[in-house]
């Protein structure tokens, strides 16, 4: 779980439009800031059957969590789809 979260955070940190909240990766979760593209990204991922929070919290961050039912393949798919979304923009 912790390894998948760390891998996901590292991979998403390579996407210019995303900001990993520093010091937020302590366990199997971390926070990111998506910015103005959030509604479009959430809709895109929902259409791909990837669960993503409906809206960011008050500080414009979202929490991403991995758990034992999230496989390495699932994490790779999320990374791939988020990269595809931003590449198409």
C-alpha positions as semicolon CSV with decimal commas, in nm:
position;residue;x (nm);y (nm);z (nm)
1;X;0,000;0,000;0,000
2;X;0,270;0,245;0,102
3;X;0,487;0,151;-0,197
4;X;0,197;0,201;-0,439
5;X;0,119;0,541;-0,287
6;X;0,485;0,646;-0,312
7;X;0,505;0,526;-0,673
8;X;0,180;0,704;-0,763
9;X;0,298;1,027;-0,601
10;X;0,636;1,013;-0,774
11;X;0,478;0,942;-1,112
12;X;0,219;1,219;-1,079
13;X;0,485;1,467;-0,968
14;X;0,619;1,450;-1,324
15;X;0,297;1,608;-1,456
16;X;0,345;1,983;-1,475
17;X;-0,020;2,067;-1,405
18;X;-0,024;1,877;-1,076
19;X;0,136;1,969;-0,746
20;X;0,212;1,707;-0,485
21;X;0,165;1,861;-0,142
22;X;0,504;1,831;0,020
23;X;0,527;1,616;0,330
24;X;0,184;1,466;0,267
25;X;0,309;1,115;0,182
26;X;0,334;0,944;0,517
27;X;0,134;0,627;0,474
28;X;-0,083;0,497;0,194
29;X;-0,220;0,842;0,111
30;X;-0,105;1,180;-0,013
31;X;-0,253;1,508;-0,131
32;X;-0,232;1,682;-0,466
33;X;-0,345;2,014;-0,607
34;X;-0,499;1,995;-0,952
35;X;-0,610;2,353;-1,011
36;X;-0,861;2,471;-1,269
37;X;-0,863;2,142;-1,462
38;X;-1,014;1,951;-1,172
39;X;-1,375;1,924;-1,296
40;X;-1,263;1,806;-1,639
41;X;-1,012;1,558;-1,495
42;X;-1,267;1,417;-1,251
43;X;-1,522;1,373;-1,531
44;X;-1,263;1,213;-1,762
45;X;-1,156;0,962;-1,495
46;X;-1,515;0,887;-1,400
47;X;-1,583;0,793;-1,764
48;X;-1,283;0,558;-1,743
49;X;-1,433;0,394;-1,429
50;X;-1,163;0,538;-1,203
51;X;-1,291;0,667;-0,872
52;X;-1,173;1,019;-0,804
53;X;-1,309;1,264;-0,545
54;X;-1,607;1,464;-0,672
55;X;-1,452;1,791;-0,558
56;X;-1,140;1,917;-0,382
57;X;-1,146;2,017;-0,017
58;X;-1,147;2,378;0,106
59;X;-0,773;2,417;0,041
60;X;-0,813;2,296;-0,320
61;X;-0,641;1,967;-0,252
62;X;-0,757;1,613;-0,302
63;X;-0,654;1,306;-0,112
64;X;-0,542;1,000;-0,303
65;X;-0,537;0,670;-0,115
66;X;-0,415;0,323;-0,201
67;X;-0,508;0,010;-0,007
68;X;-0,455;-0,363;-0,033
69;X;-0,729;-0,401;-0,295
70;X;-0,548;-0,156;-0,525
71;X;-0,305;-0,352;-0,742
72;X;0,012;-0,239;-0,916
73;X;-0,185;-0,264;-1,241
74;X;-0,454;-0,033;-1,101
75;X;-0,192;0,225;-1,004
76;X;-0,033;0,206;-1,350
77;X;-0,373;0,256;-1,511
78;X;-0,447;0,567;-1,303
79;X;-0,108;0,714;-1,394
80;X;-0,162;0,633;-1,761
81;X;-0,509;0,790;-1,772
82;X;-0,407;1,107;-1,588
83;X;-0,109;1,149;-1,822
84;X;-0,337;1,090;-2,121
85;X;-0,580;1,353;-1,998
86;X;-0,312;1,621;-1,968
87;X;-0,140;1,521;-2,291
88;X;-0,467;1,572;-2,482
89;X;-0,507;1,926;-2,347
